[in-house]
Coordinates of C-alpha atoms in Angstrom, one line a residue:
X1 CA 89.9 91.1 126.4
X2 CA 92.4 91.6 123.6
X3 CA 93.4 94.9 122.6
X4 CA 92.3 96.4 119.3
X5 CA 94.3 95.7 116.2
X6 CA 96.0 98.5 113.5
X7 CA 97.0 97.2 110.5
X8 CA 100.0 98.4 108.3
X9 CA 100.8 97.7 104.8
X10 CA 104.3 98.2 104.7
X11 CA 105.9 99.3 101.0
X12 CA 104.4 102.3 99.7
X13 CA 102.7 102.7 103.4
X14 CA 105.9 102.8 106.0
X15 CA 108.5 102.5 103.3
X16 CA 108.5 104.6 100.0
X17 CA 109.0 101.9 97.3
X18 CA 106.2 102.8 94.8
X19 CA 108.3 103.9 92.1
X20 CA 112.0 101.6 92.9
X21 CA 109.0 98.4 93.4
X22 CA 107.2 99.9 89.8
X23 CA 110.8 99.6 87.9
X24 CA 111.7 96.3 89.3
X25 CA 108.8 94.4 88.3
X26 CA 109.1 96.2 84.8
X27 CA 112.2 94.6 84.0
X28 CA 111.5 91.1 86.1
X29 CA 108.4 90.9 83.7
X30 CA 110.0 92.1 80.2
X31 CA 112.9 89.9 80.8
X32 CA 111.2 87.0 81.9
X33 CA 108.1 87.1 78.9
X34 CA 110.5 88.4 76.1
X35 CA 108.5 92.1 76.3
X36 CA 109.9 95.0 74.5
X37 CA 109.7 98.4 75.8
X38 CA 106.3 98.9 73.6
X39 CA 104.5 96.8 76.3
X40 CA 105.4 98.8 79.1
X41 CA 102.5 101.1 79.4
X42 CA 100.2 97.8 79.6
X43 CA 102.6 96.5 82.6
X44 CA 102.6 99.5 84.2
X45 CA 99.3 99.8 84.2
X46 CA 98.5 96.5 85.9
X47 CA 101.2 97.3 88.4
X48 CA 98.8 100.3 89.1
X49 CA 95.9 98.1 89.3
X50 CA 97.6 95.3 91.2
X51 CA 100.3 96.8 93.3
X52 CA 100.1 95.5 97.1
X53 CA 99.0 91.7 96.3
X54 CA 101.1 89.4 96.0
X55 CA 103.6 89.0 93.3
X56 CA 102.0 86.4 91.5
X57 CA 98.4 87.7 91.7
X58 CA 100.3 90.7 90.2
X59 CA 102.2 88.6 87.0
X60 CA 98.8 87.0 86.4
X61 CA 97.4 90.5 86.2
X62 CA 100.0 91.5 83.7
X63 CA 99.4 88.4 81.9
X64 CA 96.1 88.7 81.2
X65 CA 96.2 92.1 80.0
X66 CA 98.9 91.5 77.3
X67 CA 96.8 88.2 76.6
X68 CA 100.1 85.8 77.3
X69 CA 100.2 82.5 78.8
X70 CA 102.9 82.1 82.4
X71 CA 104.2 78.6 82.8
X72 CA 105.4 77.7 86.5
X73 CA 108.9 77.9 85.3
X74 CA 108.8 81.6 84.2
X75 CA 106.2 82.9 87.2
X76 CA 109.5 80.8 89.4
X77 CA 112.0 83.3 86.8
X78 CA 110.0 85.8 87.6
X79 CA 110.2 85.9 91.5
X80 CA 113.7 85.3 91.6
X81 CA 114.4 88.3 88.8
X82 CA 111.7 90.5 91.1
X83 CA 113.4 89.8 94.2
X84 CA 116.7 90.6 92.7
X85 CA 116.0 93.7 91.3
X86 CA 114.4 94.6 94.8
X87 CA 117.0 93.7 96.8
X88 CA 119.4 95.4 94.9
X89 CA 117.5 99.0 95.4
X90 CA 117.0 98.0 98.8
X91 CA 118.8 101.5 99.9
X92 CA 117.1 103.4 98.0
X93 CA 114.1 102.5 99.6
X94 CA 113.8 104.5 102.5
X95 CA 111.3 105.0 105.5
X96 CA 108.8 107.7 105.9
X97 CA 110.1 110.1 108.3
X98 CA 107.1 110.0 110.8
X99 CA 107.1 106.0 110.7
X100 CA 109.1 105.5 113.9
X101 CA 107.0 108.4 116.6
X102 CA 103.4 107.1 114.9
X103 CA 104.3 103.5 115.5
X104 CA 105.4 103.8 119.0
X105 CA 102.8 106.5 119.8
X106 CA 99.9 103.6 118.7
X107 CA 101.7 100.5 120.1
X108 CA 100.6 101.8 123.5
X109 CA 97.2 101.4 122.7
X110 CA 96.7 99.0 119.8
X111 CA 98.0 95.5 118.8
X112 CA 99.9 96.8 115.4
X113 CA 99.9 94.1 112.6
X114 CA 101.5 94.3 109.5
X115 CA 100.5 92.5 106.6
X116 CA 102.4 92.5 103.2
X117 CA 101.8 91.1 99.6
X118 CA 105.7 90.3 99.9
X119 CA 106.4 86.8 100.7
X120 CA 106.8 86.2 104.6
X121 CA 110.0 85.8 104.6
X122 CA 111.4 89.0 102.7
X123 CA 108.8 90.7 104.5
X124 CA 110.1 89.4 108.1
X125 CA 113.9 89.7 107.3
X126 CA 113.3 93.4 106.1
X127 CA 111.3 94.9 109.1
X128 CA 114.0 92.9 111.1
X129 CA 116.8 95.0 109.5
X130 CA 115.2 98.1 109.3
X131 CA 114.4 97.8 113.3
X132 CA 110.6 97.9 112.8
X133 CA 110.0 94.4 114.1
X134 CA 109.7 95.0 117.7
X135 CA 107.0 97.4 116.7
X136 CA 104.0 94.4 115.7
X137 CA 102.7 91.6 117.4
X138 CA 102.3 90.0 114.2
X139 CA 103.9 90.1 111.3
X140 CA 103.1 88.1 107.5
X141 CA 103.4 88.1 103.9
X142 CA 101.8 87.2 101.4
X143 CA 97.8 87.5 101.5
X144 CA 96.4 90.6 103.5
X145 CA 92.8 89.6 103.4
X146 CA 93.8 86.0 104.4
X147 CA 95.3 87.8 108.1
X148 CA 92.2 90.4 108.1
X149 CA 90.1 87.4 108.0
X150 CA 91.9 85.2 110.6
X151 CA 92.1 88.2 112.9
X152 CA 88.5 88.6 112.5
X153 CA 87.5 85.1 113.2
X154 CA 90.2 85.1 116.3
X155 CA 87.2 87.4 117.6
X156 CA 89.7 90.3 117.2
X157 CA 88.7 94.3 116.6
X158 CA 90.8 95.4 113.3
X159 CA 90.4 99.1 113.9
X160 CA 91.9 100.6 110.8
X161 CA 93.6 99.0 108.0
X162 CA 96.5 101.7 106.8
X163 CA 97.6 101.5 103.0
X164 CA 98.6 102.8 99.8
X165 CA 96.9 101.0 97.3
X166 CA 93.8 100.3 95.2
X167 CA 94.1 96.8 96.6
X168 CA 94.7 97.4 100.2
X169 CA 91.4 99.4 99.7
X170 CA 89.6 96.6 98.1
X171 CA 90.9 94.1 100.8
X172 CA 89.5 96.2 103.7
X173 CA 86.3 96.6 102.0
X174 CA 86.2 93.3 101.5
X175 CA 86.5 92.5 105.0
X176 CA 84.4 95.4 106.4
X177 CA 87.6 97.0 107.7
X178 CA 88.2 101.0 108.3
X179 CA 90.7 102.0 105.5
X180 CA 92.8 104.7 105.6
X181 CA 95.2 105.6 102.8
X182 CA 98.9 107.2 102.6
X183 CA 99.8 109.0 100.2
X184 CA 103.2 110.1 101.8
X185 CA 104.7 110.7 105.4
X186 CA 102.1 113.4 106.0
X187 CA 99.1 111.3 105.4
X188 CA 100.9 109.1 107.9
X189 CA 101.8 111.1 110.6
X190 CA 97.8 111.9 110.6
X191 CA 97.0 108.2 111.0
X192 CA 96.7 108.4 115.5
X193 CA 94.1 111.6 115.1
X194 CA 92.2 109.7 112.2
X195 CA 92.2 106.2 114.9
X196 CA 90.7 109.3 117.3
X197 CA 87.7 109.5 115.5
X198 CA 87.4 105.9 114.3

């Protein structure tokens, strides 16, 4: 029998990026839609609402609130800008300090799976550098219900899905899932005594 599963969220969940992420898609969006810095509060707002899906769930957000129109060609503009912007505060986005001890502490007893609104492959090639690979027996981007689901219908137990956001919420109620949401490292150095009572 399979062992059960914990899922991670990983930015804002085992690497604080709330605020570096919240900046970077400010700019991607205002330079790619010709905003000026009036529209920000409506951005960030939809960041808010939107942060954890995936990028372009996120720009349609945005788009519909300012009541715009995205071609192909700018939500393509927009990834690129996104991912540069990203990549270039990549140091600055660190890991919480009790990532590494809660990780190895549950990987003794659970199948740890971690699921990003990041496209796979930034998602992959950034847990590989950080040295948090070997830590999951599954890794992927892009939709988190989508691997909730597929776990589910593999006949696997998803214990606990761990996040930050009003969307990783949503996506574990979704999919009948425990939730349990960090707000910082001490929220996520509790996670192994919340699984205790699960």
């Amino acid at each position: 029998m399979p062992r059960p599963v914990v899922a991670f969220d990983y930015d804002g969940t085992l690497v604080d990026a709330y605020e570096i992420k919240r900046e970077s898609y400010w700019r991607a969006v205002a330079e790619t839609l010709g905003l000026d810095v009036s529209r920000r509060p409506i951005v960030d707002a939809s960041y808010a609402r939107t942060s954890g899906a995936h990028r372009l769930q996120q720009l349609a957000d945005t788009a519909r609130a300012l009541r715009l129109e995205v071609s192909t060609e700018q939500q393509e503009a927009f990834s690129r800008r996104y991912s540069a912007y990203n990549d270039a505060a990549k140091d600055r986005m660190v890991e919480f300090p009790s990532v590494r001890r809660v990780l190895a502490a549950l990987r003794n007893r659970f199948d740890l799976v971690l699921i990003s609104g990041l496209p796979h492959d930034l998602l992959a090639a950034d847990a590989a550098s950080r040295g948090l690979a070997g830590f999951f027996s599954l890794i992927e981007g892009g939709d988190k219900g989508r691997t909730l689901r597929r776990l589910q219908e593999e006949g696997r137990r998803v214990m606990l899905f761990v996040g930050d956001t009003p969307h990783d919420e949503a996506t574990a109620r979704e999919h009948g899932v425990p939730f349990f949401k960090v707000g910082g490292d001490a929220d996520l150095a509790r996670v192994p005594q919340v699984l205790d009572s699960v």
